[in-house]
PDB file of N, CA and C in Angstrom:
ATOM      1  N   MET A  46      12.013  -7.968 -12.190  1.00  0.00           N
ATOM      2  CA  MET A  46      10.565  -6.170 -13.080  1.00  0.00           C
ATOM      3  C   MET A  46      11.533  -4.542 -12.497  1.00  0.00           C
ATOM      4  N   THR A  47      11.902  -4.228 -13.059  1.00  0.00           N
ATOM      5  CA  THR A  47      12.590  -2.394 -11.939  1.00  0.00           C
ATOM      6  C   THR A  47      10.851  -2.250 -11.688  1.00  0.00           C
ATOM      7  N   MET A  48      11.011  -1.556 -11.154  1.00  0.00           N
ATOM      8  CA  MET A  48       9.462  -1.183 -10.220  1.00  0.00           C
ATOM      9  C   MET A  48      10.050   0.886 -10.187  1.00  0.00           C
ATOM     10  N   ALA A  49       9.513   2.108 -10.843  1.00  0.00           N
ATOM     11  CA  ALA A  49       9.751   2.835 -11.072  1.00  0.00           C
ATOM     12  C   ALA A  49       9.055   3.685 -10.031  1.00  0.00           C
ATOM     13  N   GLN A  50       9.844   5.323  -9.534  1.00  0.00           N
ATOM     14  CA  GLN A  50       9.149   5.964  -8.557  1.00  0.00           C
ATOM     15  C   GLN A  50       9.142   7.870  -8.978  1.00  0.00           C
ATOM     16  N   ILE A  51       7.797   8.132  -8.434  1.00  0.00           N
ATOM     17  CA  ILE A  51       7.820   9.267  -9.343  1.00  0.00           C
ATOM     18  C   ILE A  51       7.170  10.118  -7.841  1.00  0.00           C
ATOM     19  N   VAL A  52       8.118  11.373  -8.307  1.00  0.00           N
ATOM     20  CA  VAL A  52       7.763  12.129  -7.126  1.00  0.00           C
ATOM     21  C   VAL A  52       6.124  13.287  -7.825  1.00  0.00           C
ATOM     22  N   VAL A  53       5.629  13.812  -6.887  1.00  0.00           N
ATOM     23  CA  VAL A  53       4.135  14.367  -6.998  1.00  0.00           C
ATOM     24  C   VAL A  53       3.848  15.982  -6.196  1.00  0.00           C
ATOM     25  N   ARG A  54       5.043  17.248  -7.068  1.00  0.00           N
ATOM     26  CA  ARG A  54       4.764  18.388  -6.543  1.00  0.00           C
ATOM     27  C   ARG A  54       4.052  19.527  -7.117  1.00  0.00           C
ATOM     28  N   GLN A  55       3.662  20.563  -5.223  1.00  0.00           N
ATOM     29  CA  GLN A  55       2.240  20.964  -5.600  1.00  0.00           C
ATOM     30  C   GLN A  55       1.367  20.106  -5.723  1.00  0.00           C
ATOM     31  N   LEU A  56       1.209  19.340  -4.659  1.00  0.00           N
ATOM     32  CA  LEU A  56      -0.468  18.212  -4.776  1.00  0.00           C
ATOM     33  C   LEU A  56      -1.568  19.030  -3.359  1.00  0.00           C
ATOM     34  N   ASP A  57      -2.571  19.390  -3.927  1.00  0.00           N
ATOM     35  CA  ASP A  57      -2.918  19.925  -3.222  1.00  0.00           C
ATOM     36  C   ASP A  57      -3.236  19.433  -2.146  1.00  0.00           C
ATOM     37  N   GLU A  58      -3.721  20.008  -0.895  1.00  0.00           N
ATOM     38  CA  GLU A  58      -3.654  19.223   0.507  1.00  0.00           C
ATOM     39  C   GLU A  58      -4.798  18.801   0.468  1.00  0.00           C
ATOM     40  N   ALA A  59      -5.910  18.692  -0.627  1.00  0.00           N
ATOM     41  CA  ALA A  59      -7.700  18.646   0.222  1.00  0.00           C
ATOM     42  C   ALA A  59      -7.182  17.021  -0.802  1.00  0.00           C
ATOM     43  N   VAL A  60      -6.659  17.458  -2.018  1.00  0.00           N
ATOM     44  CA  VAL A  60      -6.261  15.758  -3.054  1.00  0.00           C
ATOM     45  C   VAL A  60      -5.143  14.608  -2.046  1.00  0.00           C
ATOM     46  N   LEU A  61      -4.904  15.128  -1.460  1.00  0.00           N
ATOM     47  CA  LEU A  61      -4.050  14.465  -0.395  1.00  0.00           C
ATOM     48  C   LEU A  61      -4.278  13.735   0.736  1.00  0.00           C
ATOM     49  N   GLU A  62      -6.126  14.319   1.105  1.00  0.00           N
ATOM     50  CA  GLU A  62      -6.478  14.016   2.298  1.00  0.00           C
ATOM     51  C   GLU A  62      -7.639  13.162   1.852  1.00  0.00           C
ATOM     52  N   ALA A  63      -7.677  13.394   0.636  1.00  0.00           N
ATOM     53  CA  ALA A  63      -8.866  12.392  -0.390  1.00  0.00           C
ATOM     54  C   ALA A  63      -8.402  10.770  -0.403  1.00  0.00           C
ATOM     55  N   VAL A  64      -6.915  11.087  -0.253  1.00  0.00           N
ATOM     56  CA  VAL A  64      -6.789   9.540  -0.882  1.00  0.00           C
ATOM     57  C   VAL A  64      -6.415   8.772  -0.080  1.00  0.00           C
ATOM     58  N   LYS A  65      -6.082   9.869   1.220  1.00  0.00           N
ATOM     59  CA  LYS A  65      -5.914   8.799   2.441  1.00  0.00           C
ATOM     60  C   LYS A  65      -7.233   8.449   2.850  1.00  0.00           C
ATOM     61  N   LEU A  66      -8.441   8.718   3.159  1.00  0.00           N
ATOM     62  CA  LEU A  66      -9.429   8.636   3.016  1.00  0.00           C
ATOM     63  C   LEU A  66      -9.559   7.337   2.388  1.00  0.00           C
ATOM     64  N   ARG A  67      -9.915   7.440   0.894  1.00  0.00           N
ATOM     65  CA  ARG A  67      -9.971   6.512  -0.031  1.00  0.00           C
ATOM     66  C   ARG A  67      -8.959   5.169   0.161  1.00  0.00           C
ATOM     67  N   ALA A  68      -8.273   4.867   1.199  1.00  0.00           N
ATOM     68  CA  ALA A  68      -7.142   4.077   0.611  1.00  0.00           C
ATOM     69  C   ALA A  68      -8.243   3.260   2.465  1.00  0.00           C
ATOM     70  N   VAL A  69      -8.337   3.757   3.832  1.00  0.00           N
ATOM     71  CA  VAL A  69      -8.990   3.598   4.488  1.00  0.00           C
ATOM     72  C   VAL A  69     -10.420   3.350   4.501  1.00  0.00           C
ATOM     73  N   ALA A  70     -10.347   3.234   3.761  1.00  0.00           N
ATOM     74  CA  ALA A  70     -11.899   2.812   3.032  1.00  0.00           C
ATOM     75  C   ALA A  70     -11.354   1.806   2.548  1.00  0.00           C
ATOM     76  N   ASN A  71     -10.760   1.383   1.911  1.00  0.00           N
ATOM     77  CA  ASN A  71     -10.139   0.496   1.245  1.00  0.00           C
ATOM     78  C   ASN A  71      -9.329  -1.149   1.438  1.00  0.00           C
ATOM     79  N   LYS A  72      -9.096  -0.026   2.919  1.00  0.00           N
ATOM     80  CA  LYS A  72      -8.504  -0.445   3.827  1.00  0.00           C
ATOM     81  C   LYS A  72      -7.173  -1.511   3.146  1.00  0.00           C
ATOM     82  N   ARG A  73      -6.002   0.012   2.619  1.00  0.00           N
ATOM     83  CA  ARG A  73      -4.497  -0.059   2.014  1.00  0.00           C
ATOM     84  C   ARG A  73      -3.730   0.519   2.320  1.00  0.00           C
ATOM     85  N   SER A  74      -2.784   1.092   1.874  1.00  0.00           N
ATOM     86  CA  SER A  74      -2.281   1.940   2.193  1.00  0.00           C
ATOM     87  C   SER A  74      -2.648   3.184   1.085  1.00  0.00           C
ATOM     88  N   THR A  75      -1.898   4.504   2.043  1.00  0.00           N
ATOM     89  CA  THR A  75      -1.527   5.527   0.882  1.00  0.00           C
ATOM     90  C   THR A  75      -1.111   5.424  -0.576  1.00  0.00           C
ATOM     91  N   GLU A  76       0.142   4.800  -0.296  1.00  0.00           N
ATOM     92  CA  GLU A  76       0.508   4.082  -1.624  1.00  0.00           C
ATOM     93  C   GLU A  76       0.496   3.530  -2.010  1.00  0.00           C
ATOM     94  N   ALA A  77       0.052   2.388  -1.651  1.00  0.00           N
ATOM     95  CA  ALA A  77      -0.928   1.319  -2.904  1.00  0.00           C
ATOM     96  C   ALA A  77      -2.422   1.703  -3.108  1.00  0.00           C
ATOM     97  N   GLU A  78      -3.637   2.972  -3.083  1.00  0.00           N
ATOM     98  CA  GLU A  78      -3.809   3.757  -2.979  1.00  0.00           C
ATOM     99  C   GLU A  78      -4.024   4.045  -4.092  1.00  0.00           C
ATOM    100  N   VAL A  79      -2.857   4.815  -4.747  1.00  0.00           N
ATOM    101  CA  VAL A  79      -2.642   5.644  -5.367  1.00  0.00           C
ATOM    102  C   VAL A  79      -1.549   5.162  -6.973  1.00  0.00           C
ATOM    103  N   ARG A  80      -1.240   4.083  -6.035  1.00  0.00           N
ATOM    104  CA  ARG A  80      -1.151   2.729  -7.212  1.00  0.00           C
ATOM    105  C   ARG A  80      -1.914   2.168  -7.578  1.00  0.00           C
ATOM    106  N   ALA A  81      -3.265   1.546  -7.026  1.00  0.00           N
ATOM    107  CA  ALA A  81      -4.676   1.385  -7.805  1.00  0.00           C
ATOM    108  C   ALA A  81      -5.385   2.705  -8.610  1.00  0.00           C
ATOM    109  N   ILE A  82      -4.828   3.810  -8.135  1.00  0.00           N
ATOM    110  CA  ILE A  82      -5.859   4.803  -8.879  1.00  0.00           C
ATOM    111  C   ILE A  82      -4.718   5.049 -10.487  1.00  0.00           C
ATOM    112  N   LEU A  83      -3.609   5.791 -10.316  1.00  0.00           N
ATOM    113  CA  LEU A  83      -3.117   5.601 -10.802  1.00  0.00           C
ATOM    114  C   LEU A  83      -3.234   4.585 -12.245  1.00  0.00           C
ATOM    115  N   SER A  84      -3.490   3.273 -11.804  1.00  0.00           N
ATOM    116  CA  SER A  84      -3.880   2.102 -12.358  1.00  0.00           C
ATOM    117  C   SER A  84      -4.848   1.547 -13.070  1.00  0.00           C
ATOM    118  N   SER A  85      -6.282   2.167 -12.697  1.00  0.00           N
ATOM    119  CA  SER A  85      -6.888   2.755 -13.208  1.00  0.00           C
ATOM    120  C   SER A  85      -7.642   3.558 -13.964  1.00  0.00           C
ATOM    121  N   ALA A  86      -6.853   4.947 -13.777  1.00  0.00           N
ATOM    122  CA  ALA A  86      -7.012   6.148 -14.199  1.00  0.00           C
ATOM    123  C   ALA A  86      -6.016   5.942 -16.055  1.00  0.00           C
ATOM    124  N   VAL A  87      -5.187   4.893 -15.974  1.00  0.00           N
ATOM    125  CA  VAL A  87      -4.127   4.275 -17.486  1.00  0.00           C
ATOM    126  C   VAL A  87      -5.358   3.752 -18.338  1.00  0.00           C
ATOM    127  N   GLY A  88      -6.325   2.986 -17.531  1.00  0.00           N
ATOM    128  CA  GLY A  88      -6.411   1.562 -17.918  1.00  0.00           C
ATOM    129  C   GLY A  88      -6.257   0.204 -17.391  1.00  0.00           C
ATOM    130  N   LEU A  89      -5.230  -0.334 -16.511  1.00  0.00           N
ATOM    131  CA  LEU A  89      -5.201  -1.029 -16.102  1.00  0.00           C
ATOM    132  C   LEU A  89      -5.303  -1.586 -15.237  1.00  0.00           C
ATOM    133  N   SER A  90      -5.650  -2.565 -14.693  1.00  0.00           N
ATOM    134  CA  SER A  90      -5.786  -3.775 -13.265  1.00  0.00           C
ATOM    135  C   SER A  90      -5.087  -3.560 -12.966  1.00  0.00           C
ATOM    136  N   PRO A  91      -5.175  -3.579 -11.568  1.00  0.00           N
ATOM    137  CA  PRO A  91      -3.183  -2.815 -10.760  1.00  0.00           C
ATOM    138  C   PRO A  91      -2.370  -4.745 -10.305  1.00  0.00           C
ATOM    139  N   THR A  92      -3.714  -5.848 -11.305  1.00  0.00           N
ATOM    140  CA  THR A  92      -2.655  -7.245 -11.710  1.00  0.00           C
ATOM    141  C   THR A  92      -1.793  -6.804 -12.316  1.00  0.00           C
ATOM    142  N   ASP A  93      -2.384  -6.078 -13.631  1.00  0.00           N
ATOM    143  CA  ASP A  93      -1.531  -5.509 -14.802  1.00  0.00           C
ATOM    144  C   ASP A  93      -0.616  -4.800 -14.338  1.00  0.00           C
ATOM    145  N   SER A  94      -0.354  -3.615 -13.551  1.00  0.00           N
ATOM    146  CA  SER A  94       0.312  -2.567 -13.465  1.00  0.00           C
ATOM    147  C   SER A  94       1.179  -3.512 -13.004  1.00  0.00           C
ATOM    148  N   ALA A  95       1.943  -4.949 -11.684  1.00  0.00           N
ATOM    149  CA  ALA A  95       1.891  -4.585 -10.822  1.00  0.00           C
ATOM    150  C   ALA A  95       3.663  -6.089 -11.498  1.00  0.00           C
ATOM    151  N   GLY A  96       2.744  -6.695 -12.250  1.00  0.00           N
ATOM    152  CA  GLY A  96       3.516  -7.739 -13.204  1.00  0.00           C
ATOM    153  C   GLY A  96       3.356  -8.867 -12.696  1.00  0.00           C
ATOM    154  N   GLY A  97       1.757  -9.059 -11.710  1.00  0.00           N
ATOM    155  CA  GLY A  97       2.329 -10.651 -10.590  1.00  0.00           C
ATOM    156  C   GLY A  97       1.312 -10.727 -11.027  1.00  0.00           C
ATOM    157  N   GLY A  98       0.373 -11.673  -9.556  1.00  0.00           N
ATOM    158  CA  GLY A  98      -0.535 -12.554  -8.991  1.00  0.00           C
ATOM    159  C   GLY A  98      -1.232 -11.230  -9.059  1.00  0.00           C
ATOM    160  N   PRO A  99      -2.673 -12.019  -8.543  1.00  0.00           N
ATOM    161  CA  PRO A  99      -3.855 -10.872  -8.258  1.00  0.00           C
ATOM    162  C   PRO A  99      -2.893 -10.086  -7.381  1.00  0.00           C
ATOM    163  N   VAL A 100      -3.730  -8.605  -7.006  1.00  0.00           N
ATOM    164  CA  VAL A 100      -3.404  -7.811  -5.615  1.00  0.00           C
ATOM    165  C   VAL A 100      -4.549  -8.600  -4.329  1.00  0.00           C
ATOM    166  N   GLN A 101      -3.938  -7.837  -3.149  1.00  0.00           N
ATOM    167  CA  GLN A 101      -3.693  -9.300  -2.116  1.00  0.00           C
ATOM    168  C   GLN A 101      -4.379  -7.370  -1.103  1.00  0.00           C
ATOM    169  N   ARG A 102      -5.192  -7.596  -0.289  1.00  0.00           N
ATOM    170  CA  ARG A 102      -5.257  -6.533   0.305  1.00  0.00           C
ATOM    171  C   ARG A 102      -4.384  -7.622   2.300  1.00  0.00           C
ATOM    172  N   PHE A 103      -3.831  -6.206   3.268  1.00  0.00           N
ATOM    173  CA  PHE A 103      -3.227  -6.411   3.909  1.00  0.00           C
ATOM    174  C   PHE A 103      -3.728  -7.352   5.157  1.00  0.00           C
ATOM    175  N   SER A 104      -4.771  -7.613   5.109  1.00  0.00           N
ATOM    176  CA  SER A 104      -6.357  -8.160   6.071  1.00  0.00           C
ATOM    177  C   SER A 104      -5.844 -10.051   5.215  1.00  0.00           C
ATOM    178  N   ASP A 105      -5.378 -10.149   3.804  1.00  0.00           N
ATOM    179  CA  ASP A 105      -5.215 -11.296   3.590  1.00  0.00           C
ATOM    180  C   ASP A 105      -4.033 -11.899   3.390  1.00  0.00           C
ATOM    181  N   PHE A 106      -2.600 -11.368   3.609  1.00  0.00           N
ATOM    182  CA  PHE A 106      -1.275 -11.552   4.349  1.00  0.00           C
ATOM    183  C   PHE A 106      -1.827 -11.763   5.604  1.00  0.00           C
ATOM    184  N   VAL A 107      -2.521 -11.038   6.896  1.00  0.00           N
ATOM    185  CA  VAL A 107      -2.915 -10.731   8.179  1.00  0.00           C
ATOM    186  C   VAL A 107      -3.545 -12.157   8.570  1.00  0.00           C
ATOM    187  N   GLY A 108      -4.588 -13.268   8.027  1.00  0.00           N
ATOM    188  CA  GLY A 108      -5.488 -13.601   8.477  1.00  0.00           C
ATOM    189  C   GLY A 108      -5.392 -14.065   9.890  1.00  0.00           C
ATOM    190  N   ILE A 109      -5.279 -14.986   9.858  1.00  0.00           N
ATOM    191  CA  ILE A 109      -5.733 -15.463  12.115  1.00  0.00           C
ATOM    192  C   ILE A 109      -4.648 -14.737  13.113  1.00  0.00           C
ATOM    193  N   ALA A 110      -3.946 -13.923  12.780  1.00  0.00           N
ATOM    194  CA  ALA A 110      -2.558 -13.950  12.723  1.00  0.00           C
ATOM    195  C   ALA A 110      -2.794 -12.290  13.544  1.00  0.00           C
ATOM    196  N   SER A 111      -3.778 -11.781  12.899  1.00  0.00           N
ATOM    197  CA  SER A 111      -4.361 -10.224  14.011  1.00  0.00           C
ATOM    198  C   SER A 111      -4.896 -10.934  15.193  1.00  0.00           C
ATOM    199  N   ASN A 112      -5.183 -11.149  15.606  1.00  0.00           N
ATOM    200  CA  ASN A 112      -5.925 -12.421  17.629  1.00  0.00           C
ATOM    201  C   ASN A 112      -5.217 -12.480  17.873  1.00  0.00           C
ATOM    202  N   LYS A 113      -3.681 -12.573  17.288  1.00  0.00           N
ATOM    203  CA  LYS A 113      -2.980 -12.784  18.252  1.00  0.00           C
ATOM    204  C   LYS A 113      -2.003 -11.532  18.546  1.00  0.00           C
ATOM    205  N   ARG A 114      -1.752 -10.633  17.769  1.00  0.00           N
ATOM    206  CA  ARG A 114      -1.194  -8.944  17.562  1.00  0.00           C
ATOM    207  C   ARG A 114      -1.804  -7.808  18.212  1.00  0.00           C
ATOM    208  N   SER A 115      -1.459  -7.304  18.157  1.00  0.00           N
ATOM    209  CA  SER A 115      -1.683  -5.414  17.823  1.00  0.00           C
ATOM    210  C   SER A 115      -1.395  -5.212  16.626  1.00  0.00           C
ATOM    211  N   GLN A 116      -2.705  -4.462  15.815  1.00  0.00           N
ATOM    212  CA  GLN A 116      -2.460  -3.596  14.917  1.00  0.00           C
ATOM    213  C   GLN A 116      -1.644  -2.994  14.382  1.00  0.00           C
ATOM    214  N   GLN A 117      -0.912  -2.450  15.013  1.00  0.00           N
ATOM    215  CA  GLN A 117       1.064  -1.771  16.058  1.00  0.00           C
ATOM    216  C   GLN A 117       2.158  -2.030  15.103  1.00  0.00           C
ATOM    217  N   GLU A 118       1.667  -3.850  15.816  1.00  0.00           N
ATOM    218  CA  GLU A 118       3.369  -5.541  16.336  1.00  0.00           C
ATOM    219  C   GLU A 118       2.654  -5.822  14.383  1.00  0.00           C
ATOM    220  N   ILE A 119       1.887  -5.787  13.867  1.00  0.00           N
ATOM    221  CA  ILE A 119       1.969  -6.122  12.468  1.00  0.00           C
ATOM    222  C   ILE A 119       2.072  -5.090  11.704  1.00  0.00           C
ATOM    223  N   ASP A 120       2.144  -4.579  11.664  1.00  0.00           N
ATOM    224  CA  ASP A 120       1.898  -3.044  10.716  1.00  0.00           C
ATOM    225  C   ASP A 120       3.945  -3.091  10.805  1.00  0.00           C
ATOM    226  N   ASP A 121       4.412  -3.296  12.336  1.00  0.00           N
ATOM    227  CA  ASP A 121       5.948  -2.150  12.188  1.00  0.00           C
ATOM    228  C   ASP A 121       6.372  -4.051  11.430  1.00  0.00           C
ATOM    229  N   TYR A 122       5.747  -5.343  11.466  1.00  0.00           N
ATOM    230  CA  TYR A 122       7.020  -6.801  10.743  1.00  0.00           C
ATOM    231  C   TYR A 122       6.397  -5.928   9.388  1.00  0.00           C
ATOM    232  N   VAL A 123       5.319  -6.119   8.801  1.00  0.00           N
ATOM    233  CA  VAL A 123       5.357  -5.550   7.478  1.00  0.00           C
ATOM    234  C   VAL A 123       6.316  -4.713   6.870  1.00  0.00           C
ATOM    235  N   ARG A 124       6.343  -3.397   7.812  1.00  0.00           N
ATOM    236  CA  ARG A 124       7.272  -2.279   7.611  1.00  0.00           C
ATOM    237  C   ARG A 124       8.576  -2.917   6.717  1.00  0.00           C
ATOM    238  N   SER A 125       9.619  -3.971   8.032  1.00  0.00           N
ATOM    239  CA  SER A 125      10.475  -4.462   8.109  1.00  0.00           C
ATOM    240  C   SER A 125      10.775  -5.229   7.674  1.00  0.00           C
ATOM    241  N   LEU A 126       9.338  -6.171   6.336  1.00  0.00           N
ATOM    242  CA  LEU A 126       9.274  -7.013   5.602  1.00  0.00           C
ATOM    243  C   LEU A 126       9.840  -5.868   4.142  1.00  0.00           C
ATOM    244  N   ARG A 127       9.306  -5.055   4.065  1.00  0.00           N
ATOM    245  CA  ARG A 127       9.268  -3.809   3.079  1.00  0.00           C
ATOM    246  C   ARG A 127      10.545  -3.292   2.504  1.00  0.00           C
ATOM    247  N   ASP A 128      11.165  -3.199   3.989  1.00  0.00           N
ATOM    248  CA  ASP A 128      12.595  -1.969   4.309  1.00  0.00           C
ATOM    249  C   ASP A 128      13.268  -3.212   3.931  1.00  0.00           C
ATOM    250  N   GLU A 129      13.260  -4.828   4.173  1.00  0.00           N
ATOM    251  CA  GLU A 129      14.409  -5.281   3.639  1.00  0.00           C
ATOM    252  C   GLU A 129      14.669  -5.715   2.120  1.00  0.00           C
ATOM    253  N   TRP A 130      13.013  -5.633   1.741  1.00  0.00           N
ATOM    254  CA  TRP A 130      12.967  -5.835   0.423  1.00  0.00           C
ATOM    255  C   TRP A 130      13.848  -4.895  -0.412  1.00  0.00           C
ATOM    256  N   GLU A 131      13.033  -4.421   0.652  1.00  0.00           N
ATOM    257  CA  GLU A 131      13.788  -2.730  -1.577  1.00  0.00           C
ATOM    258  C   GLU A 131      15.220  -2.253  -0.812  1.00  0.00           C
ATOM    259  N   ARG A 132      16.153  -3.268  -0.008  1.00  0.00           N
ATOM    260  CA  ARG A 132      17.973  -3.024   0.454  1.00  0.00           C
ATOM    261  C   ARG A 132      18.264  -3.497  -0.704  1.00  0.00           C
TER     262      ARG A 132
END
């Protein structure tokens, strides 16, 4: 499945800050939060829009490893996996 990208120009800083706060509260990245907001706004669940299984939070992937690694190490590892996937 091909995934699309969009750019939102002239976004009010207050809106971006609100999305960032909402993302933190939901334990998601800002990008994941925007995807969830858009999916909800058009009446799709995040599962429907992703075309895969149920959406999982970062903590679901980390599990017990979070006790053995710093959050920064985990974040860096996930970013490296994402970067490899996007190539």
